[in-house]
Short mmCIF file of C-alpha atoms in Angstrom, two decimals:
data_model
loop_
_atom_site.label_atom_id
_atom_site.label_comp_id
_atom_site.label_asym_id
_atom_site.label_seq_id
_atom_site.Cartn_x
_atom_site.Cartn_y
_atom_site.Cartn_z
CA MET A 1 0.01 0.00 0.00
CA LYS A 2 1.43 3.38 -1.04
CA LEU A 3 1.10 6.32 1.36
CA THR A 4 0.16 9.75 0.10
CA THR A 5 2.53 12.69 0.54
CA ARG A 6 0.30 14.06 3.26
CA GLU A 7 0.38 10.75 5.12
CA LYS A 8 4.17 10.60 4.87
CA MET A 9 4.44 14.12 6.28
CA THR A 10 2.08 13.11 9.06
CA LEU A 11 4.34 10.18 9.96
CA VAL A 12 7.42 12.43 9.95
CA GLY A 13 5.64 14.96 12.15
CA GLU A 14 4.51 12.18 14.46
CA GLY A 15 8.10 10.94 14.81
CA ILE A 16 9.54 14.42 15.47
CA THR A 17 6.83 15.26 17.99
CA THR A 18 7.30 11.98 19.82
CA LEU A 19 11.10 12.41 19.88
CA PHE A 20 10.79 15.96 21.24
CA LEU A 21 8.44 14.84 24.02
CA LEU A 22 10.71 11.93 24.91
CA ILE A 23 13.79 14.17 25.11
CA ILE A 24 11.95 16.49 27.51
CA ILE A 25 10.87 13.52 29.62
CA ASN A 26 14.42 12.08 29.59
CA LEU A 27 15.94 15.40 30.71
CA ALA A 28 13.35 15.79 33.42
CA VAL A 29 14.05 12.26 34.74
CA LEU A 30 17.82 12.87 34.64
CA VAL A 31 17.47 16.12 36.58
CA ILE A 32 15.28 14.44 39.21
CA MET A 33 17.65 11.49 39.52
CA ASN A 34 20.72 13.76 39.72
CA ASP A 35 19.15 15.82 42.50
CA THR A 36 18.17 12.66 44.33
CA ILE A 37 21.72 11.22 44.12
CA GLN A 38 23.39 14.47 45.16
CA ASP A 39 21.09 14.80 48.17
CA ASN A 40 21.66 11.19 49.25
CA PRO A 41 25.36 10.33 50.13
CA GLY A 42 24.48 6.64 50.58
CA ILE A 43 23.27 6.29 46.98
CA ARG A 44 26.29 8.30 45.72
CA ASN A 45 28.75 6.06 47.57
CA GLY A 46 26.96 2.91 46.31
CA ILE A 47 27.29 4.04 42.72
CA PHE A 48 31.03 4.78 43.28
CA ILE A 49 31.66 1.31 44.73
CA ILE A 50 29.87 -0.35 41.77
CA LYS A 51 32.00 1.62 39.31
CA GLN A 52 35.19 0.61 41.06
CA SER A 53 34.25 -3.07 41.13
CA ILE A 54 33.50 -3.10 37.43
CA ALA A 55 36.67 -1.22 36.60
CA VAL A 56 38.88 -3.83 38.32
CA GLY A 57 37.03 -6.77 36.85
CA PRO A 58 38.31 -9.07 34.11
CA MET A 59 36.88 -6.81 31.42
CA HIS A 60 38.50 -3.66 32.89
CA LEU A 61 35.47 -1.65 31.95
CA ASN A 62 35.03 1.80 33.30
CA LEU A 63 31.65 3.48 33.36
CA TRP A 64 32.29 7.18 33.08
CA SER A 65 29.14 8.08 35.01
CA TRP A 66 25.82 6.73 36.04
CA ALA A 67 24.21 9.25 33.71
CA ASN A 68 25.68 7.49 30.65
CA VAL A 69 24.04 4.22 31.69
CA PHE A 70 20.62 5.79 32.09
CA MET A 71 20.97 7.77 28.85
CA PHE A 72 21.70 4.53 26.99
CA ILE A 73 18.64 2.93 28.58
CA PHE A 74 16.52 5.98 27.76
CA ALA A 75 17.76 6.02 24.15
CA THR A 76 16.86 2.34 23.68
CA PHE A 77 13.44 2.96 25.21
CA ASP A 78 12.94 6.06 23.03
CA VAL A 79 13.69 4.15 19.85
CA PHE A 80 11.18 1.49 20.82
CA VAL A 81 8.49 4.09 21.67
CA ILE A 82 9.03 5.99 18.40
CA TYR A 83 8.89 2.78 16.37
CA TRP A 84 5.73 1.66 18.17
CA ARG A 85 4.04 5.04 17.69
CA LEU A 86 4.91 5.23 13.96
CA LEU A 87 3.85 1.61 13.40
CA ARG A 88 0.58 2.23 15.21
CA ARG A 89 -0.11 5.34 13.14
CA TYR A 90 0.84 3.49 9.94
CA HIS A 91 -1.66 0.72 10.76
CA GLN A 92 -4.29 3.38 11.39
CA MET A 93 -3.58 4.82 7.93
CA GLN A 94 -3.88 1.34 6.42
CA THR A 95 -7.23 0.86 8.17
CA ALA A 96 -8.38 4.25 6.87
CA HIS A 97 -7.42 3.17 3.31
CA ILE A 98 -9.40 -0.07 3.74
CA ILE A 99 -12.43 1.85 5.04
CA ARG A 100 -12.30 4.24 2.05
CA GLU A 101 -12.11 1.25 -0.30
CA VAL A 102 -15.12 -0.36 1.40
CA HIS A 103 -17.10 2.90 1.15
CA TYR A 104 -16.17 3.12 -2.54
CA ILE A 105 -17.46 -0.40 -3.13
CA ALA A 106 -20.58 0.26 -1.08
CA ALA A 107 -21.29 3.34 -3.22
CA GLY A 108 -22.12 1.00 -6.11
CA HIS A 109 -18.73 0.12 -7.61
CA PHE A 110 -19.29 -3.61 -7.19
CA ASP A 111 -16.63 -4.57 -9.73
CA HIS A 112 -13.94 -2.93 -7.58
CA ARG A 113 -11.77 -4.94 -5.17
CA ILE A 114 -9.14 -4.00 -2.59
CA THR A 115 -5.90 -4.73 -4.46
CA PHE A 116 -3.09 -3.55 -2.18
CA GLU A 117 -1.03 -6.07 -0.24
CA LEU A 118 -0.60 -5.80 3.52
CA LYS A 119 1.09 -7.91 6.15
CA GLY A 120 -0.27 -9.93 9.02
CA SER A 121 -3.87 -9.86 10.15
CA GLN A 122 -4.81 -6.83 8.07
CA GLN A 123 -4.16 -8.78 4.84
CA LYS A 124 -6.51 -11.49 6.14
CA PHE A 125 -9.01 -8.71 6.80
CA VAL A 126 -8.64 -7.47 3.22
CA ARG A 127 -9.11 -10.98 1.83
CA SER A 128 -12.19 -11.44 3.99
CA ILE A 129 -13.67 -8.16 2.70
CA ASN A 130 -13.02 -9.15 -0.94
CA ALA A 131 -14.51 -12.59 -0.32
CA LEU A 132 -17.55 -11.02 1.36
CA VAL A 133 -18.05 -8.63 -1.56
CA ASP A 134 -17.76 -11.53 -4.03
CA SER A 135 -20.30 -13.49 -2.00
CA VAL A 136 -22.73 -10.56 -1.84
CA ILE A 137 -22.36 -9.88 -5.57
CA ALA A 138 -22.92 -13.55 -6.33
CA SER A 139 -26.04 -13.50 -4.13
CA ILE A 140 -27.33 -10.36 -5.86
CA GLU A 141 -26.66 -11.90 -9.26
CA GLU A 142 -28.34 -15.12 -8.24
CA GLU A 143 -31.36 -13.19 -6.96
CA ARG A 144 -31.55 -11.31 -10.25
CA ASN A 145 -31.31 -14.55 -12.20
CA LEU A 146 -34.00 -16.11 -10.02
CA GLU A 147 -36.25 -13.09 -10.56
CA LYS A 148 -35.60 -13.19 -14.29
CA SER A 149 -36.15 -16.95 -14.31
CA LYS A 150 -39.41 -16.50 -12.43
CA ASP A 151 -40.63 -13.92 -14.90
CA GLU A 152 -39.64 -16.14 -17.82
CA MET A 153 -41.36 -19.09 -16.15
CA ILE A 154 -44.58 -17.11 -15.70
CA ALA A 155 -44.43 -15.95 -19.32
CA ASN A 156 -43.77 -19.45 -20.61
CA VAL A 157 -46.49 -21.02 -18.48
CA SER A 158 -48.90 -18.33 -19.59
CA HIS A 159 -48.00 -19.02 -23.21
CA ASP A 160 -48.27 -22.80 -22.90
CA ILE A 161 -51.56 -22.59 -21.05
CA ARG A 162 -53.13 -19.88 -23.20
CA THR A 163 -52.47 -21.68 -26.50
CA PRO A 164 -54.39 -24.92 -25.77
CA LEU A 165 -56.94 -23.04 -23.65
CA THR A 166 -57.74 -20.73 -26.57
CA SER A 167 -58.30 -23.76 -28.78
CA ILE A 168 -60.50 -25.45 -26.19
CA ILE A 169 -62.64 -22.34 -25.72
CA GLY A 170 -62.83 -21.81 -29.49
CA TYR A 171 -64.01 -25.32 -30.35
CA LEU A 172 -66.37 -25.50 -27.37
CA SER A 173 -67.87 -22.16 -28.41
CA LEU A 174 -68.52 -23.66 -31.86
CA LEU A 175 -70.43 -26.46 -30.17
CA GLU A 176 -72.17 -24.05 -27.79
CA ASN A 177 -73.37 -21.91 -30.71
CA LYS A 178 -74.26 -24.98 -32.78
CA GLN A 179 -71.83 -23.98 -35.49
CA TYR A 180 -71.37 -27.48 -36.83
CA ARG A 181 -72.81 -29.28 -39.79
CA SER A 182 -72.71 -32.91 -38.79
CA MET A 183 -71.90 -35.38 -36.07
CA ASP A 184 -68.44 -35.70 -37.59
CA ASP A 185 -67.83 -32.01 -36.86
CA ILE A 186 -68.96 -32.50 -33.26
CA LEU A 187 -66.59 -35.45 -32.83
CA LYS A 188 -63.78 -33.52 -34.46
CA TYR A 189 -64.24 -30.47 -32.21
CA THR A 190 -64.54 -32.51 -29.02
CA HIS A 191 -61.48 -34.57 -29.96
CA ILE A 192 -59.40 -31.43 -30.49
CA ALA A 193 -60.64 -30.01 -27.19
CA PHE A 194 -59.76 -33.33 -25.51
CA VAL A 195 -56.21 -33.33 -26.93
CA LYS A 196 -55.63 -29.74 -25.87
CA SER A 197 -56.94 -30.54 -22.39
CA LYS A 198 -54.41 -33.37 -22.14
CA GLN A 199 -51.66 -30.94 -23.09
CA MET A 200 -52.74 -28.61 -20.30
CA LYS A 201 -52.82 -31.49 -17.82
CA GLU A 202 -49.34 -32.57 -18.88
CA LEU A 203 -48.06 -29.05 -18.31
CA ALA A 204 -49.74 -28.90 -14.90
CA ASP A 205 -48.28 -32.29 -13.94
CA ASP A 206 -44.78 -31.30 -15.07
CA LEU A 207 -45.00 -27.98 -13.22
CA PHE A 208 -46.07 -29.77 -10.07
CA GLU A 209 -43.29 -32.36 -10.42
CA TYR A 210 -40.67 -29.70 -11.15
CA THR A 211 -41.58 -27.56 -8.15
CA LYS A 212 -41.59 -30.70 -6.00
CA VAL A 213 -38.07 -31.82 -6.92
CA SER A 214 -36.39 -28.46 -7.59
CA HIS A 215 -36.27 -27.43 -3.91
CA THR A 216 -33.57 -29.89 -2.89
CA THR A 217 -33.35 -28.62 0.70
CA SER A 218 -37.02 -29.31 1.47
CA THR A 219 -37.75 -32.26 -0.81
CA PRO A 220 -38.04 -35.55 1.12
CA PHE A 221 -35.56 -38.18 0.00
CA ASN A 222 -36.65 -41.82 0.36
CA ASN A 223 -33.23 -43.46 0.50
CA THR A 224 -33.27 -47.09 -0.72
CA ILE A 225 -30.63 -49.43 -2.15
CA ILE A 226 -31.74 -50.24 -5.69
CA ASN A 227 -30.45 -52.44 -8.52
CA VAL A 228 -30.09 -49.99 -11.41
CA GLY A 229 -29.87 -52.67 -14.10
CA GLU A 230 -33.16 -54.21 -13.03
CA MET A 231 -34.79 -50.75 -12.99
CA LEU A 232 -33.65 -50.10 -16.58
CA ASP A 233 -34.92 -53.52 -17.72
CA GLN A 234 -38.33 -52.83 -16.16
CA MET A 235 -38.54 -49.37 -17.72
CA SER A 236 -37.70 -50.72 -21.18
CA VAL A 237 -40.63 -53.15 -20.80
CA ASN A 238 -42.94 -50.29 -19.76
CA PHE A 239 -42.26 -48.52 -23.08
CA GLU A 240 -43.19 -51.42 -25.38
CA TRP A 241 -46.25 -49.59 -26.73
CA GLU A 242 -44.20 -46.48 -27.49
CA THR A 243 -41.56 -48.51 -29.33
CA VAL A 244 -44.25 -49.99 -31.59
CA ASN A 245 -46.01 -46.67 -32.08
CA ASN A 246 -42.77 -44.80 -32.89
CA LYS A 247 -41.22 -47.69 -34.83
CA MET A 248 -38.14 -47.66 -32.62
CA ASN A 249 -36.29 -50.29 -30.60
CA ILE A 250 -35.37 -49.84 -26.96
CA VAL A 251 -32.45 -51.92 -25.74
CA SER A 252 -31.51 -52.26 -22.06
CA SER A 253 -28.07 -53.66 -21.29
CA SER A 254 -25.71 -53.40 -18.34
CA LYS A 255 -21.95 -53.89 -18.45
CA GLU A 256 -22.15 -55.38 -14.96
CA ASP A 257 -24.69 -57.70 -13.40
CA ASN A 258 -24.80 -55.95 -10.03
CA VAL A 259 -24.97 -52.16 -10.30
CA LYS A 260 -26.45 -50.97 -7.01
CA MET A 261 -26.70 -47.57 -5.34
CA GLU A 262 -28.58 -45.55 -2.73
CA ALA A 263 -31.36 -43.59 -4.39
CA ASP A 264 -34.95 -42.44 -4.22
CA PRO A 265 -36.37 -45.01 -6.67
CA GLU A 266 -39.49 -43.02 -7.54
CA LYS A 267 -37.60 -39.81 -8.35
CA LEU A 268 -34.76 -41.55 -10.18
CA ALA A 269 -37.26 -43.51 -12.25
CA ARG A 270 -39.00 -40.23 -13.15
CA ALA A 271 -35.70 -38.75 -14.38
CA ILE A 272 -34.90 -41.81 -16.52
CA ASN A 273 -38.48 -41.88 -17.75
CA ASN A 274 -38.18 -38.25 -18.89
CA LEU A 275 -34.94 -39.00 -20.76
CA ILE A 276 -36.60 -41.96 -22.56
CA ILE A 277 -39.64 -39.83 -23.47
CA ASN A 278 -37.28 -37.12 -24.69
CA ALA A 279 -35.49 -39.70 -26.89
CA PHE A 280 -38.82 -40.81 -28.39
CA LYS A 281 -39.93 -37.26 -29.09
CA TYR A 282 -36.73 -35.68 -30.43
CA GLY A 283 -34.79 -38.71 -31.64
CA ASN A 284 -37.66 -40.26 -33.58
CA ASP A 285 -35.77 -40.00 -36.87
CA GLY A 286 -33.50 -42.73 -35.45
CA GLN A 287 -34.25 -46.39 -34.86
CA ASN A 288 -32.83 -47.28 -31.44
CA ILE A 289 -32.79 -46.14 -27.83
CA TYR A 290 -30.06 -47.62 -25.65
CA LEU A 291 -30.20 -47.93 -21.85
CA ASN A 292 -27.22 -49.08 -19.81
CA CYS A 293 -25.52 -48.61 -16.46
CA HIS A 294 -21.92 -49.02 -15.39
CA ASN A 295 -19.83 -49.13 -12.20
CA VAL A 296 -17.22 -46.40 -12.73
CA SER A 297 -15.57 -46.95 -9.35
CA ASP A 298 -16.45 -48.05 -5.85
CA LYS A 299 -18.02 -44.61 -5.34
CA GLU A 300 -19.67 -43.78 -8.69
CA ILE A 301 -21.98 -45.28 -11.28
CA THR A 302 -23.29 -44.00 -14.60
CA ILE A 303 -26.71 -44.40 -16.22
CA THR A 304 -26.84 -43.74 -19.96
CA VAL A 305 -29.86 -43.05 -22.14
CA ALA A 306 -28.78 -42.75 -25.78
CA ASN A 307 -30.44 -42.66 -29.18
CA ASP A 308 -29.25 -42.67 -32.79
CA GLY A 309 -31.54 -39.85 -33.88
CA LYS A 310 -30.78 -36.39 -35.16
CA LYS A 311 -27.76 -34.63 -33.67
CA ILE A 312 -28.39 -31.85 -31.14
CA PRO A 313 -26.78 -28.53 -32.20
CA LYS A 314 -23.67 -27.73 -30.16
CA ASP A 315 -24.96 -24.33 -29.05
CA SER A 316 -28.12 -25.97 -27.65
CA ILE A 317 -26.45 -28.60 -25.44
CA ASN A 318 -25.69 -26.18 -22.57
CA LYS A 319 -29.31 -24.95 -22.61
CA LEU A 320 -31.06 -28.30 -22.65
CA PHE A 321 -31.74 -28.36 -18.91
CA ASN A 322 -33.14 -24.82 -18.77
CA ARG A 323 -36.82 -24.59 -17.94
CA PHE A 324 -39.08 -24.48 -21.01
CA TYR A 325 -36.13 -24.62 -23.39
CA ARG A 326 -36.72 -26.49 -26.63
CA VAL A 327 -34.21 -27.03 -29.41
CA ASP A 328 -37.13 -26.15 -31.69
CA SER A 329 -37.25 -22.39 -31.06
CA SER A 330 -40.66 -22.08 -32.71
CA ARG A 331 -42.21 -23.66 -29.58
CA ASN A 332 -44.71 -25.64 -31.64
CA THR A 333 -46.76 -28.36 -29.98
CA LYS A 334 -46.10 -31.08 -32.51
CA THR A 335 -44.19 -33.16 -29.99
CA GLY A 336 -46.43 -32.18 -27.10
CA GLY A 337 -43.48 -31.36 -24.86
CA THR A 338 -43.71 -28.83 -22.06
CA GLY A 339 -40.00 -27.97 -21.96
CA LEU A 340 -39.81 -29.06 -18.31
CA GLY A 341 -38.79 -32.72 -18.76
CA LEU A 342 -35.04 -32.18 -18.76
CA ALA A 343 -35.27 -29.50 -16.04
CA ILE A 344 -36.90 -32.18 -13.87
CA VAL A 345 -34.06 -34.56 -14.75
CA GLN A 346 -31.49 -31.98 -13.64
CA SER A 347 -33.31 -31.38 -10.35
CA VAL A 348 -33.56 -35.09 -9.60
CA VAL A 349 -29.86 -35.62 -10.36
CA ASP A 350 -28.96 -32.65 -8.13
CA LEU A 351 -31.08 -34.21 -5.39
CA HIS A 352 -28.93 -37.36 -5.73
CA ASN A 353 -25.67 -35.29 -5.57
CA GLY A 354 -24.72 -36.16 -9.13
CA TYR A 355 -24.45 -34.47 -12.51
CA VAL A 356 -25.48 -35.04 -16.13
CA ASP A 357 -23.15 -35.07 -19.13
CA VAL A 358 -24.52 -34.71 -22.68
CA THR A 359 -22.72 -35.59 -25.89
CA SER A 360 -24.21 -35.56 -29.38
CA THR A 361 -22.65 -36.70 -32.64
CA ASP A 362 -24.03 -37.67 -36.03
CA GLU A 363 -24.11 -41.29 -34.83
CA LEU A 364 -25.36 -41.05 -31.23
CA THR A 365 -26.82 -38.60 -28.68
CA SER A 366 -26.08 -39.69 -25.09
CA PHE A 367 -27.36 -38.42 -21.76
CA VAL A 368 -25.00 -39.82 -19.09
CA ILE A 369 -26.08 -39.48 -15.46
CA HIS A 370 -23.21 -39.68 -12.98
CA LEU A 371 -24.36 -40.66 -9.49
CA PRO A 372 -22.61 -41.49 -6.19
CA ILE A 373 -23.20 -45.00 -4.88
CA ASN A 374 -23.56 -43.60 -1.35
CA HIS A 375 -26.02 -40.71 -1.23
CA LYS A 376 -23.98 -38.86 1.39
CA ASP A 377 -21.16 -38.45 -1.17
CA LYS A 378 -21.24 -35.68 -3.74
CA LEU A 379 -19.88 -35.79 -7.28
CA ILE A 380 -18.43 -32.68 -8.90
CA ASP A 381 -19.00 -32.05 -12.59
CA PRO A 382 -15.47 -31.70 -14.08
CA ASN A 383 -16.80 -29.52 -16.92
CA ARG A 384 -18.36 -27.07 -14.46
CA LEU A 385 -15.21 -27.12 -12.30
CA ALA A 386 -13.01 -26.39 -15.31
CA LYS A 387 -15.29 -23.46 -16.25
CA ILE A 388 -15.06 -22.03 -12.72
CA ASN A 389 -11.26 -22.36 -12.73
CA SER A 390 -11.00 -20.66 -16.12
CA ASN A 391 -13.09 -17.75 -14.87
CA ASN A 392 -10.87 -17.37 -11.84
#
């Protein structure tokens, strides 16, 4: 930390003033002691005897006078006092600089940090202030993102509800006003209203499920040891109708016979279910969906849901788990998706202390869920960690 010219002059003035006061005190003490010694023959004779004994000693030292001894002691004490006073004032100036920096940051300059280097506890204080500012800024940014996300969620929900609701009201109004020509028209209008109602129910169900699993601190976790391979086999059987309807094959295979972990079976099944549905909807130009699980280590397993459908654009991969995001930016309802399926997957995986990795090539699109075998453990996404390190 560099001192200003004014601060340097203040230190010099502090040193001179302290030295002047100490000299006055030293002289006053010497005068008092001299008067005391001169008025007391016993003390004077004692000092003379001490001088003589030292003078005849092995070192043959000779103290010229008792005053020299006390002046040396006073000088040593004065140097210590001056150093202590200047160091104390210097630390006060450092503290003043820190306070000014804090006030500057508090005035709205949130990108500013205290950059000067100090020694000892004050440097720890500076680091703590910078860390606190970073934490506050991160909290403010997170709050802004949450507010923005909430607004976007309300807008998206409004859009996804209004579109089918408008159709339902429109076709029911045709029936209400008897604006149909035959029974076929009645069946057509009621069928469309029924399909749109199912879309609204699907959105409501996904919203409910998302809000239920997204609050990881309050969501109950029913911890059970499950066999992941058996779960995947059962889920592949549950989708037999979809495989026929979509003309796709679903293949469940495990590299190991005994892949077990601690999990909430209902929530984990919902996440895998959403990935399979996603593969049917957006990978339907392919022919196969592959399910498998693998023991990575004695602490980690992976669950993979892959399909050989159309490749996901690279700039869309990092957005897949955002609420209401669809690779199809037109937001049409051809696939019937709500845009919450993968957000639910992310929330469930977070609840299990894992992470999801997505890769997509011309041959295969893979969603790989990395999960700890013991729920108390937590896995760190290496891609996210590398991003944080690069930012720092």
